[in-house]
XYZ file of C-alpha atoms in Angstrom:
337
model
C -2.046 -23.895 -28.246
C 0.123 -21.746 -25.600
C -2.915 -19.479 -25.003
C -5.296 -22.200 -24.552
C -3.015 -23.898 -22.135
C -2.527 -20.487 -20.497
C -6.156 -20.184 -20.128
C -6.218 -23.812 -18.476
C -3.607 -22.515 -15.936
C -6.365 -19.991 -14.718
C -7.965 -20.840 -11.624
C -12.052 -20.223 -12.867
C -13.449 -20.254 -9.793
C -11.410 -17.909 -7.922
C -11.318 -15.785 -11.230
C -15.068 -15.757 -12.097
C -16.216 -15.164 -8.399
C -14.108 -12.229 -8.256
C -15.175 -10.841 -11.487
C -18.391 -11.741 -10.514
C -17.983 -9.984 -7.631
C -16.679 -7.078 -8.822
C -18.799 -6.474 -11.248
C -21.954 -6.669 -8.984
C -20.182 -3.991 -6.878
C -18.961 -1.692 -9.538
C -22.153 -1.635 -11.312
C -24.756 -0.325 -8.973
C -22.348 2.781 -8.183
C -22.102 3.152 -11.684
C -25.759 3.545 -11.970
C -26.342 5.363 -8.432
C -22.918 7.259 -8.375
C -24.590 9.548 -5.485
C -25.977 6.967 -3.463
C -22.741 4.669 -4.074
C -20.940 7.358 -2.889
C -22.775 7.540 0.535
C -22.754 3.297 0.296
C -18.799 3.896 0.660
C -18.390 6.681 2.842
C -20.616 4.359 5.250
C -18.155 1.618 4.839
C -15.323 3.809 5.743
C -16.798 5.203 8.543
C -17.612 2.004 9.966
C -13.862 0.493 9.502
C -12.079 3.605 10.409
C -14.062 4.470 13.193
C -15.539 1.355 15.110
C -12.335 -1.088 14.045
C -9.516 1.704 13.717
C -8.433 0.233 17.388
C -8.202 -3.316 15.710
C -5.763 -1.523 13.177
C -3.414 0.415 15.534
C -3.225 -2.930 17.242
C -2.415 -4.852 14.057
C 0.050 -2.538 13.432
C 1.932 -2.564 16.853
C 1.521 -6.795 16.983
C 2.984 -6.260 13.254
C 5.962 -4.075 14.065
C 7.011 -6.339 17.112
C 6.017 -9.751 15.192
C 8.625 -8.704 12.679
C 11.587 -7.649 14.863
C 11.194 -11.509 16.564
C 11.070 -12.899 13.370
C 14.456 -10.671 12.487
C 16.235 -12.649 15.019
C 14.659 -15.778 15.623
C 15.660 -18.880 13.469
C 12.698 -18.105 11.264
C 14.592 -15.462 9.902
C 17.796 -17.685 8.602
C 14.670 -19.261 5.973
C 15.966 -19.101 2.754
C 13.373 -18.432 0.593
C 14.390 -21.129 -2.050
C 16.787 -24.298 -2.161
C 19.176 -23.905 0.195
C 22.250 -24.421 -2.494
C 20.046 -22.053 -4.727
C 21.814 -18.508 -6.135
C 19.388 -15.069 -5.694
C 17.565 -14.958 -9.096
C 18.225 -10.847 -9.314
C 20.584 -8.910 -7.991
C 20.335 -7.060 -4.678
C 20.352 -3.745 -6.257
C 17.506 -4.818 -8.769
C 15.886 -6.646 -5.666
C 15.592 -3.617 -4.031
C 14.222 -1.380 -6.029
C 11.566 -4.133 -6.875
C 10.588 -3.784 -4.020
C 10.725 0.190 -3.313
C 8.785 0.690 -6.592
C 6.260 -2.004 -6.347
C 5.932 -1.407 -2.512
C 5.423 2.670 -2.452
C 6.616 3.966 -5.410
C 3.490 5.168 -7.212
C 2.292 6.312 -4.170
C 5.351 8.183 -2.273
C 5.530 10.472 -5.573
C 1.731 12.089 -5.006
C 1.778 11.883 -0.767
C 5.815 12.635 -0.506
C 5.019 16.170 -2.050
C 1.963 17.079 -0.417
C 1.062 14.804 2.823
C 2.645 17.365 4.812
C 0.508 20.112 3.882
C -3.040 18.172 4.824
C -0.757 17.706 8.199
C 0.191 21.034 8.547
C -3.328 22.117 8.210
C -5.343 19.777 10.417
C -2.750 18.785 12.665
C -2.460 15.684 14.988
C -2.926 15.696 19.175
C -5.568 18.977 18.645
C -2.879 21.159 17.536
C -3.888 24.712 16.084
C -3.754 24.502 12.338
C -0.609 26.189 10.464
C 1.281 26.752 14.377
C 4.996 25.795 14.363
C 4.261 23.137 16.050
C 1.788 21.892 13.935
C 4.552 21.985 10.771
C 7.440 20.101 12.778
C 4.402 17.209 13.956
C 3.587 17.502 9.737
C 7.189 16.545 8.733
C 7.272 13.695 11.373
C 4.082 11.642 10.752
C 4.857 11.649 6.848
C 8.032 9.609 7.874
C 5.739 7.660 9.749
C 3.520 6.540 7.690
C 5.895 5.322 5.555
C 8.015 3.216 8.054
C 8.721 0.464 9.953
C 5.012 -0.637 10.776
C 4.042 0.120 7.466
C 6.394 -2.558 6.424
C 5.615 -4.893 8.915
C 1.981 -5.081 8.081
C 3.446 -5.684 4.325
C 5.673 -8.259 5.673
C 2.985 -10.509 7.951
C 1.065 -12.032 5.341
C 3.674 -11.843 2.631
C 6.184 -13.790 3.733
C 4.135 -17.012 4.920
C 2.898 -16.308 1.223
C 6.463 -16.545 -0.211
C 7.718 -19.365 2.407
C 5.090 -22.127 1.025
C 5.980 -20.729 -2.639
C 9.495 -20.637 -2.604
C 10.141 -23.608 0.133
C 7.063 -25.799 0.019
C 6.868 -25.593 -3.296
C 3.223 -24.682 -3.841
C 2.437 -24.148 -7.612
C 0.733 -20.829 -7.696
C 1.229 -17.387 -5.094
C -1.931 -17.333 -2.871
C -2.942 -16.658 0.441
C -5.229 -19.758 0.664
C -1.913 -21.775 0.264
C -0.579 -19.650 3.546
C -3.425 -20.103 4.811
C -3.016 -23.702 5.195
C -1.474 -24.785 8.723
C -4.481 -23.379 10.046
C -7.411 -24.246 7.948
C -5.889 -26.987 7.287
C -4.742 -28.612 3.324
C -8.884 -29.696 2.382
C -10.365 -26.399 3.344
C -7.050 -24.734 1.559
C -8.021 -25.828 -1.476
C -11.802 -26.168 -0.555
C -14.810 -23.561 -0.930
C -12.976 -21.858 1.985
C -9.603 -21.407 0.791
C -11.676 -20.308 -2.709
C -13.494 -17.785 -0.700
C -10.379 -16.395 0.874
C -8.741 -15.724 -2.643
C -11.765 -14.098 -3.617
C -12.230 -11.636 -1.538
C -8.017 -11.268 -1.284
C -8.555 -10.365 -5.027
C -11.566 -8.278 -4.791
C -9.406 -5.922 -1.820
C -6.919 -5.818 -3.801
C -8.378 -4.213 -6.739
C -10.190 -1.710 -4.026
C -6.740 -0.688 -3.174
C -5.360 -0.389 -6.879
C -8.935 1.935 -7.793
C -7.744 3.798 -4.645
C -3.634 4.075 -5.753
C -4.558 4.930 -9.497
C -7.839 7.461 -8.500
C -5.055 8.741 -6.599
C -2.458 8.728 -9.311
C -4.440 10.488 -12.370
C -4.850 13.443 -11.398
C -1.611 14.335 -10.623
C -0.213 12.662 -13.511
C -2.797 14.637 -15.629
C -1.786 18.266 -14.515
C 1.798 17.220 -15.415
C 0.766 16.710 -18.557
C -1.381 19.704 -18.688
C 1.373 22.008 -17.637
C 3.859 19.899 -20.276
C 1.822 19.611 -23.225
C -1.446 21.792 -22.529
C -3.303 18.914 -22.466
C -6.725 19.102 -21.137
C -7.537 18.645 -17.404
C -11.404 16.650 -17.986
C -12.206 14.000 -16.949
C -11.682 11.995 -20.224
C -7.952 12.963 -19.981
C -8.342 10.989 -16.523
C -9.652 7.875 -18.228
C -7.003 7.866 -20.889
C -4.626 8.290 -18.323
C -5.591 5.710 -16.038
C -5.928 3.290 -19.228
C -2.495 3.655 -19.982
C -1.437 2.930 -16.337
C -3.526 0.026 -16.337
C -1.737 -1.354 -19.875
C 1.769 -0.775 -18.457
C 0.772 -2.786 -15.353
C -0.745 -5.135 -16.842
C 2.072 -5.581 -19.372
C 4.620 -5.809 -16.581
C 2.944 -8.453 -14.596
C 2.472 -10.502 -18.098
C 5.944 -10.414 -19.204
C 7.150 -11.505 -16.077
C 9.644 -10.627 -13.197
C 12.673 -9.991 -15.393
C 11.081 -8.455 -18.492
C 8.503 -6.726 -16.946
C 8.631 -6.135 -13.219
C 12.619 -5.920 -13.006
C 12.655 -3.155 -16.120
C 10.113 -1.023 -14.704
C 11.045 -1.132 -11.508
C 14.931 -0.409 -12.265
C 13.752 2.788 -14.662
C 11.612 3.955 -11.955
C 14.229 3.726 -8.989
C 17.056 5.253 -10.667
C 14.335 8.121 -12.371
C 13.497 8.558 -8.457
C 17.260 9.082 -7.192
C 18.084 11.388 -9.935
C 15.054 13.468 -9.165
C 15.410 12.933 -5.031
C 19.343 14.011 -5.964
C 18.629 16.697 -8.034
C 16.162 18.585 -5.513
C 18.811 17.679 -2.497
C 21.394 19.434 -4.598
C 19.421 22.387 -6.100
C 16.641 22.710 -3.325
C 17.336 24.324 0.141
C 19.926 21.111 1.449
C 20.438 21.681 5.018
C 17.012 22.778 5.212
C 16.182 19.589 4.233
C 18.862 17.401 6.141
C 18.184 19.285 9.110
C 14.198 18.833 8.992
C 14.528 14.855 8.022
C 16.821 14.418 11.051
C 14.836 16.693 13.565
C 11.293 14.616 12.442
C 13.421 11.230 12.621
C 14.194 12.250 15.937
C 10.672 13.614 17.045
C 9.354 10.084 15.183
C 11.400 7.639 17.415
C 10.834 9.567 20.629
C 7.098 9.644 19.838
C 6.743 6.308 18.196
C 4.375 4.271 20.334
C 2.676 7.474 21.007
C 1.439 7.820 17.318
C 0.893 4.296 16.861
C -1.517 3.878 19.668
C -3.330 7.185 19.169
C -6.870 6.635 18.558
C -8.254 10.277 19.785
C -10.521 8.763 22.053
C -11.798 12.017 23.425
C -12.472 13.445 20.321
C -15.693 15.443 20.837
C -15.972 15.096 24.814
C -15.906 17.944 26.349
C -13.363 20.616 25.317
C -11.323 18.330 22.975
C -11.706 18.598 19.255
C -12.602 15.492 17.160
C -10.168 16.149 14.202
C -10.982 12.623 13.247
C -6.832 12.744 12.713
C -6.303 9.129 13.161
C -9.048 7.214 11.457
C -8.533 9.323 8.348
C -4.899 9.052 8.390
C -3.108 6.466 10.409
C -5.895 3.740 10.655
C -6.763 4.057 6.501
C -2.909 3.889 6.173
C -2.527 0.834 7.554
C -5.727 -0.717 6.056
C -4.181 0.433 3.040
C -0.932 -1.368 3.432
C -2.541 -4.071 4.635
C -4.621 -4.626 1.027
C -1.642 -4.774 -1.206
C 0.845 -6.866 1.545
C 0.675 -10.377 -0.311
């Protein structure tokens, strides 16, 4: 009886044209992997490099959208009944949202990001100069910060505000959608349409964390347990990622979610403690605070940079922004709600 009611719950059309969706994309590049992978490199090309300015925008209208929010009367909302207590604590709160924000992610690109900077370096900077390693250190802070967060923030919270205050019944962005297409069209073909192609980005962007994710979780395993590095390790790995996901989002926020999420932030402070302690310390507390410094003086600078002279004349088209800063926040901008 519970999973036929839980089946009821389901939405079928937003859930069917998604599917339906995705499996019409998935399967022709799984039939014509070369050509899909020229289909997709297209598709980058085209929204990194004729939209990135659309993107640096977003991001700047993000940052400063947020920081009026911050101290307007929109931001004294309480997301919930006003005599209501927080559901988790702030601790647990926190690293809810640190793990399901960037933690997957900031383990791979913390350790390495640099290095792709370092090499082909931002503003046409010669590869592996000393300049090149302190602008490396800098944009990895960067692209993890404040507009990163904003473009998170902008449709999440309208997302949370008709949830939490209006008391809609389900999370979606048709629902915060709804002031301006209006309640019909919310829950309409259009506001259908809008969840389906919500859902259909947002497993883009999980394929895009996880193809990320495997391979670095499989040569830890390798090196650990001399495991195989194929490609079916990959799948097996990626299964099991999927499982414990999947598992977490089923048995809810304090079962699932909260657990995982409190395991994985303390796991990442022992291990962030443990190399501040036994790594080169001032080294690194010197070269955070020089790039936090070299980040805030240079702020608007990187997030308006488009190279737009790229390949005119004497300048270099290092392609630095659309293949860093404008997929970054296209990236963010999939997972926000």
């Amino acid at each position: 009886m519970a999973r036929k009611l839980n089946f009821q719950l389901i939405d079928r059309p937003t859930f069917f044209g998604a599917l339906g969706l995705l499996i019409s994309t998935v399967v022709p590049l799984l039939l014509f992997p070369k050509e899909g992978a020229e289909w997709i490199a297209i598709a980058k090309s085209f929204m990194t490099d004729k939209l990135g300015f659309l993107y640096l925008g977003l991001g700047v209208a993000a940052f400063f959208f947020m920081i009026y929010i911050v101290f307007s009367d929109i931001g004294q909302i309480k997301l919930g009944d006003p005599d209501e207590a927080p559901e988790f604590k702030t601790a647990s709160w926190a690293a809810m949202l640190f793990c399901g924000g960037i933690g997957a992610s900031i383990l791979y690109w913390g350790a390495i990001e640099w290095a792709y900077y370092y090499q082909s370096p931002p503003f046409q900077l010669e590869p592996g100069s000393e300049e090149a390693v302190r602008w490396a250190a800098t944009y990895g802070i960067f692209h993890w910060g404040p507009i990163a967060w904003s473009i998170y923030l902008v449709p999440a919270l309208p997302i949370a505000y008709f949830f939490y205050v209006r008391k809609q019944p389900v999370l979606k962005v048709s629902a915060a959608l709804m002031p301006v297409i209006g309640e019909a069209r919310s829950h309409g073909w259009v506001g259908k349409l809008v969840d389906v192609l919500f859902i259909f980005g947002l497993l883009g962007g999980g394929a895009t964390t996880l193809g990320l994710a495997a391979p670095l979780i499989t040569e830890g395993v390798n090196y650990l347990f001399g495991v195989p590095k194929t490609t079916e390790t990959q799948v097996v790995v990626l299964l099991v990622c999927t499982a414990i996901f999947a598992y977490s989002a089923y048995a809810g926020m304090e079962k699932g979610i909260k657990l995982l999420s409190n395991i994985n932030f303390w796991g990442a402070l022992g291990l962030l403690a443990f190399i501040l302690i036994c790594g080169p310390t001032i080294f690194m507390l010197e070269t955070g605070l020089d790039s936090l410094g070299r980040m805030l003086s240079n702020f608007f600078v990187m997030a308006t940079w488009a190279e737009p002279f790229g390949g005119y004349g004497s300048f270099a088209d290092t392609h630095f922004p659309q293949d860093w800063t404008i997929f970054y926040w296209a990236w963010w901008l999939v997972f926000a709600p």
